[in-house]
């Protein structure tokens, strides 16, 4: 692990290249966590799209799908879904990591372009920008097949992709806050959050968690505080990217923000947490953990085990697809199937477990010794 | 140490950051002006449409399959469109069953009508279905009892499913 930190003369270079110092080990560990998150919690699936008549086809003006007149054939969607699965597994094992990361991003963007041709646009792109940019951070240099096979030409790791992700996340939040500001959320005579809550409650019919309690909260102060809080929290996210410490504080606020959204609106942004994990202080990880991980990955992360894992996982994945009653945007992952077996709402369980995991990470970060900067 | 001595790509990376910093506001401008954005550039938290934030009225749709002997069978939109994930079903329903304001009709091609007909037969278990009724209702906020809104029918449209 190299501790040599180059000094940059220009503030822009200092911000780009030194904001989030990371080691090759930390990047390798994050890659494993990211791929495991997808494989255990759910990989996007596009096969269900094929069951729709072309009258449902309503792509946005600026979309890959806008170049087509209808939905693609089944073989294409199945191929794309399987490609995503294989890419996630290759990412876990770190096999041709850079190319696999870029392929995963492209496959997801193509699939989601058709998925978002029903009039609904999802908000998870930030999750898929991670492999695109981390491919250039060389996150496959450690704990991977590449490490031993020398599949990566560049030996150095780069941390500028983490700063790029901070910029994109900060801007994403800012662009959520600006329309709210322009839309009159700060007008004290109206309660925008309450308006959205009513739609969620009456029209969508999400009556879980705290929503049935919140419906009777009529205090204008409570609802107005939420309006103002949401606007300023989202707008100032962009300013927070200037300093890593501010940015981490804002991520902490974001977890609180998502908790409120989850409890009141039943909307879980659990997929965001895997992105937030990129920005924690990785220097606080105990080196002993890396040594153990190295021993584990050295014995398990080989081409032989990778091929065996694909041979086992793919048929199970395809079999699970056959037994799925209601299609979902995620493939039936081990997590989804386990919650189904227990008769639980997987979205609620997913939201709660992601929140708990996020709070455990926050607690660990706050209580452990700061790393040397 | 000069950045250029660290990596031959330092300049390129700097340019990439500056480009992204210019592209992102451009995308925001598109979102604010068009309310429609390419999913590839769709970052978390975007809310392109912020209408009705002051309104306390919310519209919804009820669907009914109408049989030859005028029996009215309620059908949930999630059941009719259960080939799609739940959130997609609502958007598809709103896209398909939006009435033409001038003629107050729903215009669908033959194959889509056929698809809806087949789905209705399948989900209701009744073969003699001739029409789909689309009832647009509104919820009005009830100040005295927030959890019990007043519901009123805005308009009802009957969609013939069999070929004329």
Coordinates of C-alpha atoms in Angstrom, one line a residue:
Chain A
X1 CA 0.0 0.0 0.0
X2 CA 1.6 3.3 -1.0
X3 CA 1.3 6.2 1.3
X4 CA 3.0 8.7 -1.0
X5 CA 0.5 11.5 -1.6
X6 CA 1.5 13.8 -4.4
X7 CA 1.0 17.6 -3.8
X8 CA -1.0 19.5 -6.4
X9 CA -0.4 23.2 -7.0
X10 CA -3.9 24.0 -8.3
X11 CA -7.0 23.8 -6.0
X12 CA -9.0 22.1 -8.8
X13 CA -6.4 19.3 -9.0
X14 CA -6.2 19.0 -5.2
X15 CA -10.0 18.6 -5.1
X16 CA -10.1 16.1 -8.0
X17 CA -7.2 13.9 -7.0
X18 CA -6.9 14.1 -3.3
X19 CA -10.4 14.6 -1.8
X20 CA -11.1 10.9 -1.2
X21 CA -7.8 9.0 -0.6
X22 CA -8.2 5.3 -1.1
X23 CA -5.9 2.3 -1.2
X24 CA -6.1 -0.5 -3.8
X25 CA -7.3 -2.8 -0.9
X26 CA -10.2 -0.4 -0.1
X27 CA -11.2 -0.2 -3.7
X28 CA -11.1 -4.0 -4.0
X29 CA -13.2 -4.4 -0.9
X30 CA -15.7 -1.9 -2.2
X31 CA -15.9 -3.8 -5.5
X32 CA -16.7 -7.0 -3.7
X33 CA -19.4 -5.3 -1.5
X34 CA -20.9 -3.6 -4.6
X35 CA -21.1 -6.9 -6.6
X36 CA -22.4 -8.8 -3.6
X37 CA -25.1 -6.2 -3.0
X38 CA -26.4 -6.7 -6.5
X39 CA -26.1 -10.5 -6.5
X40 CA -27.8 -10.9 -3.1
X41 CA -30.4 -8.1 -3.1
X42 CA -31.4 -8.1 -6.8
X43 CA -30.1 -7.7 -10.3
X44 CA -32.2 -5.6 -12.8
X45 CA -34.2 -7.9 -15.1
X46 CA -35.7 -6.9 -18.4
X47 CA -37.4 -10.1 -19.6
X48 CA -40.9 -8.9 -18.5
X49 CA -40.8 -6.1 -21.0
X50 CA -41.5 -8.5 -23.8
X51 CA -45.1 -9.2 -22.5
X52 CA -46.3 -5.7 -23.4
X53 CA -48.1 -4.6 -26.6
X54 CA -46.4 -1.8 -28.5
X55 CA -49.3 0.6 -27.5
X56 CA -47.6 0.7 -24.1
X57 CA -44.4 2.0 -25.7
X58 CA -44.0 5.6 -24.7
X59 CA -40.3 6.4 -24.4
X60 CA -38.9 9.8 -23.4
X61 CA -37.7 12.1 -26.1
X62 CA -34.0 11.6 -25.2
X63 CA -33.6 7.9 -24.9
X64 CA -32.0 5.0 -26.7
X65 CA -35.5 3.5 -26.9
X66 CA -36.7 6.6 -28.9
X67 CA -34.9 5.3 -31.9
X68 CA -37.2 2.2 -31.9
X69 CA -40.9 1.9 -32.7
X70 CA -41.7 -0.8 -30.1
X71 CA -40.2 -3.1 -27.5
X72 CA -37.4 -5.4 -28.5
X73 CA -37.9 -9.2 -28.9
X74 CA -37.6 -11.7 -26.1
X75 CA -34.2 -13.1 -27.1
X76 CA -32.7 -9.7 -26.9
X77 CA -34.1 -8.9 -23.4
X78 CA -33.2 -12.3 -22.1
X79 CA -29.7 -12.0 -23.5
X80 CA -29.3 -8.6 -21.9
X81 CA -30.6 -9.8 -18.5
X82 CA -28.2 -12.7 -18.6
X83 CA -25.3 -10.4 -19.6
X84 CA -26.0 -8.3 -16.5
X85 CA -25.9 -11.4 -14.3
X86 CA -22.6 -12.6 -15.8
X87 CA -21.1 -9.1 -15.5
X88 CA -22.1 -8.9 -11.8
X89 CA -20.4 -12.2 -11.1
X90 CA -17.3 -11.3 -13.1
X91 CA -17.2 -8.0 -11.1
X92 CA -17.3 -10.0 -7.8
X93 CA -14.4 -12.2 -8.9
X94 CA -12.6 -9.3 -10.5
X95 CA -12.2 -10.9 -13.9
X96 CA -11.3 -8.3 -16.7
X97 CA -12.8 -5.9 -14.2
X98 CA -12.5 -2.7 -16.2
X99 CA -14.2 -4.1 -19.3
X100 CA -16.8 -5.9 -17.3
X101 CA -17.6 -2.7 -15.4
X102 CA -18.1 -0.7 -18.6
X103 CA -20.2 -3.5 -20.2
X104 CA -22.4 -3.7 -17.1
X105 CA -23.1 0.0 -17.3
X106 CA -23.9 -0.1 -21.0
X107 CA -26.1 -3.2 -20.6
X108 CA -28.0 -1.5 -17.8
X109 CA -28.5 1.8 -19.7
X110 CA -29.8 -0.1 -22.8
X111 CA -32.2 -2.2 -20.7
X112 CA -33.4 0.7 -18.6
X113 CA -34.0 2.8 -21.7
X114 CA -36.7 0.2 -22.6
X115 CA -37.8 -0.3 -19.0
X116 CA -38.5 3.5 -18.7
X117 CA -40.6 3.5 -21.9
X118 CA -43.9 3.1 -20.0
X119 CA -44.1 6.7 -18.8
X120 CA -42.2 6.0 -15.6
X121 CA -38.6 7.1 -15.1
X122 CA -36.7 5.5 -12.2
X123 CA -34.1 7.3 -10.1
X124 CA -31.3 4.7 -9.7
X125 CA -28.9 5.8 -12.4
X126 CA -26.4 6.9 -9.8
X127 CA -26.0 3.2 -8.8
X128 CA -25.0 2.3 -12.4
X129 CA -22.6 5.2 -12.8
X130 CA -20.4 3.5 -10.1
X131 CA -19.1 0.7 -12.3
X132 CA -18.6 3.1 -15.2
X133 CA -16.3 5.5 -13.2
X134 CA -14.8 2.9 -10.9
X135 CA -13.6 1.0 -14.0
X136 CA -11.2 3.9 -14.4
X137 CA -10.3 3.8 -10.7
X138 CA -8.9 0.3 -11.3
X139 CA -11.1 -1.2 -8.5
X140 CA -10.1 -4.7 -9.8
X141 CA -6.4 -4.4 -8.8
X142 CA -6.8 -6.2 -5.5
X143 CA -8.7 -9.2 -4.3
X144 CA -9.4 -10.3 -7.8
X145 CA -8.5 -12.7 -10.6
X146 CA -6.9 -9.7 -12.4
X147 CA -4.4 -9.3 -9.6
X148 CA -2.8 -12.6 -10.4
X149 CA -3.5 -12.9 -14.1
X150 CA -2.3 -9.3 -14.9
X151 CA -5.5 -8.6 -16.9
X152 CA -5.3 -4.9 -16.0
X153 CA -2.7 -3.0 -17.9
X154 CA -2.6 -0.1 -15.4
X155 CA -1.2 -1.0 -12.1
X156 CA -2.1 2.3 -10.3
X157 CA -5.4 3.0 -8.7
X158 CA -7.1 6.3 -9.3
X159 CA -9.3 8.1 -6.8
X160 CA -10.6 10.8 -9.1
X161 CA -13.7 8.6 -10.0
X162 CA -14.8 8.9 -6.4
X163 CA -14.7 12.7 -6.6
X164 CA -16.6 12.4 -9.9
X165 CA -19.3 10.3 -8.2
X166 CA -19.5 13.0 -5.4
X167 CA -20.0 15.7 -8.1
X168 CA -22.7 13.6 -9.8
X169 CA -24.5 12.8 -6.5
X170 CA -24.3 16.4 -5.4
X171 CA -25.7 17.6 -8.6
X172 CA -28.4 15.0 -8.7
X173 CA -29.6 16.1 -5.3
X174 CA -29.3 19.8 -6.3
X175 CA -31.4 19.1 -9.4
X176 CA -34.1 17.6 -7.1
X177 CA -34.0 20.7 -4.9
X178 CA -34.1 23.4 -7.6
X179 CA -37.5 22.4 -9.1
X180 CA -38.9 22.3 -5.6
X181 CA -37.6 25.8 -4.9
X182 CA -39.0 27.1 -8.2
X183 CA -42.2 25.2 -7.7
X184 CA -43.1 27.1 -4.5
X185 CA -42.1 24.7 -1.8
X186 CA -41.0 27.6 0.4
X187 CA -44.5 29.2 0.2
X188 CA -45.8 29.0 3.8
X189 CA -49.4 29.0 2.7
X190 CA -49.1 25.6 1.0
X191 CA -47.6 22.3 2.1
X192 CA -45.9 20.6 -0.8
X193 CA -44.7 17.5 1.2
X194 CA -48.2 17.0 2.5
X195 CA -49.6 17.2 -1.1
X196 CA -47.2 14.5 -2.2
X197 CA -48.1 12.5 0.9
X198 CA -51.8 12.6 0.1
X199 CA -51.2 11.3 -3.4
X200 CA -49.1 8.5 -2.0
X201 CA -51.7 7.7 0.6
X202 CA -55.0 8.0 -1.4
X203 CA -54.0 7.3 -5.0
X204 CA -51.1 4.9 -4.7
X205 CA -52.5 3.4 -1.5
X206 CA -49.3 3.0 0.5
X207 CA -50.6 2.7 4.0
X208 CA -47.7 1.0 5.7
X209 CA -45.2 2.1 8.4
X210 CA -46.0 5.6 9.8
X211 CA -48.3 6.8 7.0
X212 CA -51.6 6.0 8.8
X213 CA -50.3 8.0 11.7
X214 CA -49.0 10.9 9.6
X215 CA -52.4 11.4 7.8
X216 CA -53.7 12.9 11.0
X217 CA -50.8 15.3 11.6
X218 CA -52.4 18.6 10.7
X219 CA -49.9 21.0 12.3
X220 CA -48.7 23.5 9.5
X221 CA -45.4 23.8 11.3
X222 CA -44.5 20.1 10.9
X223 CA -45.3 20.0 7.2
X224 CA -43.6 23.4 6.5
X225 CA -40.5 22.3 8.3
X226 CA -40.4 19.2 6.0
X227 CA -40.8 21.5 2.9
X228 CA -38.0 23.8 3.8
X229 CA -35.8 21.0 5.1
X230 CA -36.1 19.1 1.9
X231 CA -35.3 22.1 -0.3
X232 CA -32.2 23.3 1.6
X233 CA -30.9 19.8 2.2
X234 CA -31.0 19.0 -1.5
X235 CA -29.7 22.3 -2.7
X236 CA -26.8 22.4 -0.3
X237 CA -25.7 18.9 -1.3
X238 CA -23.8 20.4 -4.2
X239 CA -22.0 22.9 -2.0
X240 CA -21.0 20.0 0.4
X241 CA -18.9 18.3 -2.3
X242 CA -16.2 21.0 -1.8
X243 CA -14.9 19.3 1.4
X244 CA -15.0 15.6 2.1
X245 CA -15.9 16.2 5.7
X246 CA -18.9 18.3 4.7
X247 CA -19.9 15.8 2.1
X248 CA -19.8 13.0 4.7
X249 CA -21.9 15.1 7.0
X250 CA -24.4 15.6 4.2
X251 CA -24.5 11.8 3.6
X252 CA -25.3 11.4 7.2
X253 CA -28.2 13.8 6.8
X254 CA -29.2 11.9 3.6
X255 CA -29.6 8.7 5.6
X256 CA -31.9 10.6 8.0
X257 CA -33.7 12.1 5.0
X258 CA -34.2 8.7 3.4
X259 CA -35.4 7.3 6.8
X260 CA -38.1 10.0 7.0
X261 CA -39.1 9.4 3.3
X262 CA -39.3 5.6 4.0
X263 CA -41.3 5.8 7.2
X264 CA -43.8 8.4 5.9
X265 CA -44.1 7.8 2.2
X266 CA -43.1 4.1 2.1
X267 CA -40.5 5.0 -0.6
X268 CA -37.2 3.2 0.0
X269 CA -34.0 4.6 -1.5
X270 CA -32.1 1.6 -0.3
X271 CA -30.1 1.4 -3.5
X272 CA -28.5 4.8 -2.7
X273 CA -26.6 3.4 0.3
X274 CA -24.3 1.3 -1.7
X275 CA -23.2 4.5 -3.5
X276 CA -22.9 6.4 -0.2
X277 CA -20.6 3.6 1.1
X278 CA -18.0 4.7 -1.5
X279 CA -17.4 7.9 0.4
X280 CA -16.7 6.6 3.9
X281 CA -13.3 6.9 5.5
X282 CA -11.8 3.6 4.3
X283 CA -8.6 4.3 6.2
X284 CA -10.5 3.2 9.4
X285 CA -10.6 -0.4 8.2
X286 CA -8.4 -2.7 10.3
X287 CA -5.5 -3.9 8.2
X288 CA -6.1 -7.4 9.7
X289 CA -9.4 -7.5 7.8
X290 CA -7.5 -7.0 4.5
X291 CA -5.1 -9.8 5.3
X292 CA -7.9 -12.2 6.0
X293 CA -9.7 -11.1 2.8
X294 CA -6.5 -11.6 0.8
X295 CA -6.2 -15.2 2.1
X296 CA -9.8 -15.8 1.3
X297 CA -9.8 -14.3 -2.2
X298 CA -6.4 -15.9 -3.1
X299 CA -7.9 -19.3 -2.6
X300 CA -11.4 -18.6 -4.1
X301 CA -11.0 -15.9 -6.8
X302 CA -9.8 -18.1 -9.7
X303 CA -11.1 -18.7 -13.2
X304 CA -12.1 -22.2 -12.2
X305 CA -14.3 -21.0 -9.3
X306 CA -15.7 -18.2 -11.4
X307 CA -16.8 -20.6 -14.2
X308 CA -18.3 -22.9 -11.6
X309 CA -20.2 -20.1 -9.9
X310 CA -21.7 -19.0 -13.3
X311 CA -22.6 -22.6 -14.1
X312 CA -24.5 -22.9 -10.8
X313 CA -26.0 -19.4 -10.5
X314 CA -27.3 -19.0 -14.1
X315 CA -29.6 -22.0 -14.2
X316 CA -30.9 -21.2 -10.7
X317 CA -31.6 -17.6 -11.9
X318 CA -33.4 -18.8 -15.0
X319 CA -35.4 -21.3 -12.9
X320 CA -36.4 -18.7 -10.4
X321 CA -37.6 -16.5 -13.3
X322 CA -40.0 -19.2 -14.4
X323 CA -41.7 -19.3 -11.0
X324 CA -42.1 -15.6 -10.6
X325 CA -45.8 -14.7 -10.4
X326 CA -45.7 -10.9 -10.5
X327 CA -42.8 -9.4 -12.6
X328 CA -40.5 -7.0 -10.9
X329 CA -37.8 -4.7 -12.0
X330 CA -35.4 -6.9 -10.1
X331 CA -34.7 -10.5 -10.8
X332 CA -35.7 -13.0 -8.1
X333 CA -32.6 -12.8 -5.9
X334 CA -31.9 -15.0 -2.9
X335 CA -33.1 -12.0 -0.7
X336 CA -36.4 -11.6 -2.6
X337 CA -37.0 -15.3 -2.6
X338 CA -36.3 -15.6 1.1
X339 CA -38.7 -12.8 2.0
X340 CA -41.3 -14.3 -0.3
X341 CA -41.0 -17.7 1.5
X342 CA -41.5 -15.9 4.8
X343 CA -44.5 -14.1 3.5
X344 CA -42.9 -10.7 4.0
X345 CA -43.1 -7.5 1.9
X346 CA -39.5 -7.6 0.4
X347 CA -39.5 -3.8 -0.2
X348 CA -40.2 -3.1 3.4
X349 CA -37.7 -5.6 4.6
X350 CA -35.1 -4.3 2.1
X351 CA -35.7 -0.8 3.3
X352 CA -35.4 -1.6 7.0
X353 CA -32.3 -3.8 6.5
X354 CA -30.6 -1.2 4.3
X355 CA -31.3 1.5 6.9
X356 CA -30.0 -0.6 9.7
X357 CA -26.8 -1.4 7.7
X358 CA -26.4 2.3 7.0
X359 CA -26.7 3.2 10.7
X360 CA -24.2 0.5 11.7
X361 CA -21.6 1.9 9.2
X362 CA -22.3 5.5 10.5
X363 CA -21.8 4.3 14.1
X364 CA -18.6 2.5 13.2
X365 CA -17.3 5.6 11.4
X366 CA -18.1 7.9 14.3
X367 CA -16.7 5.7 17.0
X368 CA -13.4 4.5 15.4
X369 CA -10.2 6.5 15.3
X370 CA -9.8 8.8 12.3
X371 CA -7.3 7.6 9.7
X372 CA -4.2 9.6 8.8
X373 CA -4.9 12.2 6.1
Chain B
X1 CA 4.9 17.8 -7.7
X2 CA 3.3 19.0 -10.9
X3 CA 0.1 17.1 -11.7
X4 CA 1.4 16.3 -15.2
X5 CA 4.3 14.3 -13.8
X6 CA 1.9 12.1 -11.8
X7 CA -0.3 10.8 -14.7
X8 CA -0.3 11.4 -18.4
X9 CA -4.0 11.6 -18.2
X10 CA -4.3 14.4 -15.5
X11 CA -5.1 17.0 -18.1
X12 CA -7.8 14.8 -19.7
X13 CA -9.4 14.1 -16.3
X14 CA -9.4 17.8 -15.5
X15 CA -11.2 18.5 -18.8
X16 CA -13.7 15.6 -18.1
X17 CA -14.6 17.2 -14.8
X18 CA -15.1 20.6 -16.4
X19 CA -17.2 19.0 -19.2
X20 CA -19.4 17.2 -16.7
X21 CA -19.8 20.4 -14.7
X22 CA -21.2 22.1 -17.9
X23 CA -23.3 19.1 -19.1
X24 CA -25.1 18.7 -15.8
X25 CA -26.7 22.2 -15.7
X26 CA -27.7 21.8 -19.3
X27 CA -29.5 18.6 -18.4
X28 CA -31.2 20.4 -15.5
X29 CA -32.4 23.1 -18.0
X30 CA -33.9 20.3 -20.1
X31 CA -35.6 18.8 -17.1
X32 CA -37.1 22.1 -16.1
X33 CA -38.2 23.1 -19.6
X34 CA -39.4 19.8 -21.0
X35 CA -40.3 17.7 -18.0
X36 CA -38.8 14.8 -19.9
X37 CA -35.3 13.5 -19.8
X38 CA -33.2 10.8 -21.3
X39 CA -33.0 8.0 -18.7
X40 CA -29.2 7.7 -19.1
X41 CA -28.9 11.2 -17.6
X42 CA -31.6 10.8 -15.1
X43 CA -30.0 11.4 -11.7
X44 CA -31.6 10.5 -8.4
X45 CA -34.2 12.7 -7.0
X46 CA -35.3 14.5 -10.2
X47 CA -38.9 15.6 -10.0
X48 CA -39.6 16.9 -13.5
X49 CA -43.3 17.7 -12.8
X50 CA -44.3 19.6 -9.8
X51 CA -47.9 20.4 -10.6
X52 CA -50.8 20.4 -8.1
X53 CA -48.6 20.9 -5.2
X54 CA -51.1 23.4 -3.8
X55 CA -54.2 21.3 -4.8
X56 CA -56.0 19.1 -2.4
X57 CA -57.7 17.1 -5.2
X58 CA -56.2 13.9 -6.5
X59 CA -57.5 11.9 -9.5
X60 CA -57.5 8.1 -9.8
X61 CA -59.1 5.6 -12.1
X62 CA -61.5 2.7 -11.4
X63 CA -61.8 0.0 -14.1
X64 CA -64.8 -2.3 -14.7
X65 CA -65.3 -5.1 -17.2
X66 CA -68.8 -4.9 -18.7
X67 CA -70.5 -8.1 -19.8
X68 CA -73.1 -8.6 -22.5
X69 CA -75.9 -8.6 -19.9
X70 CA -74.6 -5.3 -18.4
X71 CA -72.9 -6.9 -15.4
X72 CA -70.2 -4.6 -14.1
X73 CA -67.1 -6.4 -12.7
X74 CA -64.5 -4.3 -10.9
X75 CA -60.9 -4.9 -12.0
X76 CA -57.9 -3.6 -10.3
X77 CA -55.4 -1.9 -12.6
X78 CA -52.6 -4.0 -11.0
X79 CA -54.5 -7.1 -12.0
X80 CA -55.2 -6.0 -15.5
X81 CA -51.6 -5.0 -16.1
X82 CA -49.9 -7.6 -14.0
X83 CA -47.5 -8.4 -16.8
X84 CA -45.8 -5.2 -15.6
X85 CA -44.2 -4.3 -12.2
X86 CA -46.7 -2.5 -10.0
X87 CA -45.4 1.1 -10.4
X88 CA -45.2 0.7 -14.2
X89 CA -48.8 -0.5 -14.3
X90 CA -50.2 2.8 -13.0
X91 CA -48.2 4.8 -15.5
X92 CA -49.3 2.6 -18.3
X93 CA -52.9 2.8 -17.3
X94 CA -52.7 6.6 -17.2
X95 CA -51.0 6.7 -20.5
X96 CA -53.5 4.3 -22.2
X97 CA -56.7 5.5 -20.7
X98 CA -56.2 9.3 -21.0
X99 CA -59.3 10.7 -22.7
X100 CA -59.1 12.9 -25.8
X101 CA -60.4 16.1 -24.3
X102 CA -62.2 17.2 -27.5
X103 CA -64.1 14.0 -28.3
X104 CA -64.0 12.4 -24.8
X105 CA -62.9 9.1 -26.2
X106 CA -60.1 6.7 -25.6
X107 CA -58.3 5.9 -28.8
X108 CA -56.6 2.5 -28.9
X109 CA -55.5 0.3 -31.8
X110 CA -57.1 -3.1 -32.6
X111 CA -54.3 -5.2 -31.2
X112 CA -54.3 -3.3 -27.9
X113 CA -58.0 -3.7 -27.5
X114 CA -57.6 -7.4 -28.2
X115 CA -54.9 -7.6 -25.6
X116 CA -57.1 -5.9 -23.0
X117 CA -60.0 -8.1 -23.9
X118 CA -57.9 -11.3 -23.4
X119 CA -56.6 -10.0 -20.1
X120 CA -60.1 -9.2 -18.8
X121 CA -61.4 -12.6 -19.8
X122 CA -58.4 -14.2 -18.0
X123 CA -58.6 -12.1 -14.8
X124 CA -62.4 -12.2 -14.4
X125 CA -63.0 -15.7 -15.6
X126 CA -65.9 -14.4 -17.7
X127 CA -66.0 -14.9 -21.5
X128 CA -68.7 -12.5 -22.6
X129 CA -67.0 -9.2 -21.9
X130 CA -67.8 -6.5 -24.4
X131 CA -66.6 -3.3 -22.9
X132 CA -64.1 -1.8 -20.5
X133 CA -65.4 1.1 -18.3
X134 CA -62.9 3.7 -17.2
X135 CA -64.1 5.8 -14.3
X136 CA -62.0 8.8 -13.4
X137 CA -62.6 9.8 -9.8
X138 CA -61.2 12.5 -7.6
X139 CA -60.4 12.5 -3.9
X140 CA -61.1 15.7 -2.1
X141 CA -59.3 16.4 1.2
X142 CA -61.6 16.3 4.1
X143 CA -60.5 18.8 6.7
X144 CA -62.6 17.3 9.5
X145 CA -61.5 13.7 8.8
X146 CA -58.2 13.6 6.9
X147 CA -58.2 9.8 6.6
X148 CA -61.6 9.8 5.0
X149 CA -61.5 11.9 1.8
X150 CA -64.6 12.8 -0.2
X151 CA -64.7 10.9 -3.5
X152 CA -66.5 12.2 -6.6
X153 CA -66.7 10.8 -10.2
X154 CA -65.2 13.2 -12.7
X155 CA -66.2 11.3 -15.9
X156 CA -66.8 7.8 -17.1
X157 CA -65.8 6.4 -20.5
X158 CA -66.9 3.1 -22.1
X159 CA -64.4 1.5 -24.3
X160 CA -65.8 -1.1 -26.8
X161 CA -63.4 -4.1 -27.0
X162 CA -64.9 -6.1 -29.8
X163 CA -64.3 -5.3 -33.5
X164 CA -67.1 -3.1 -34.9

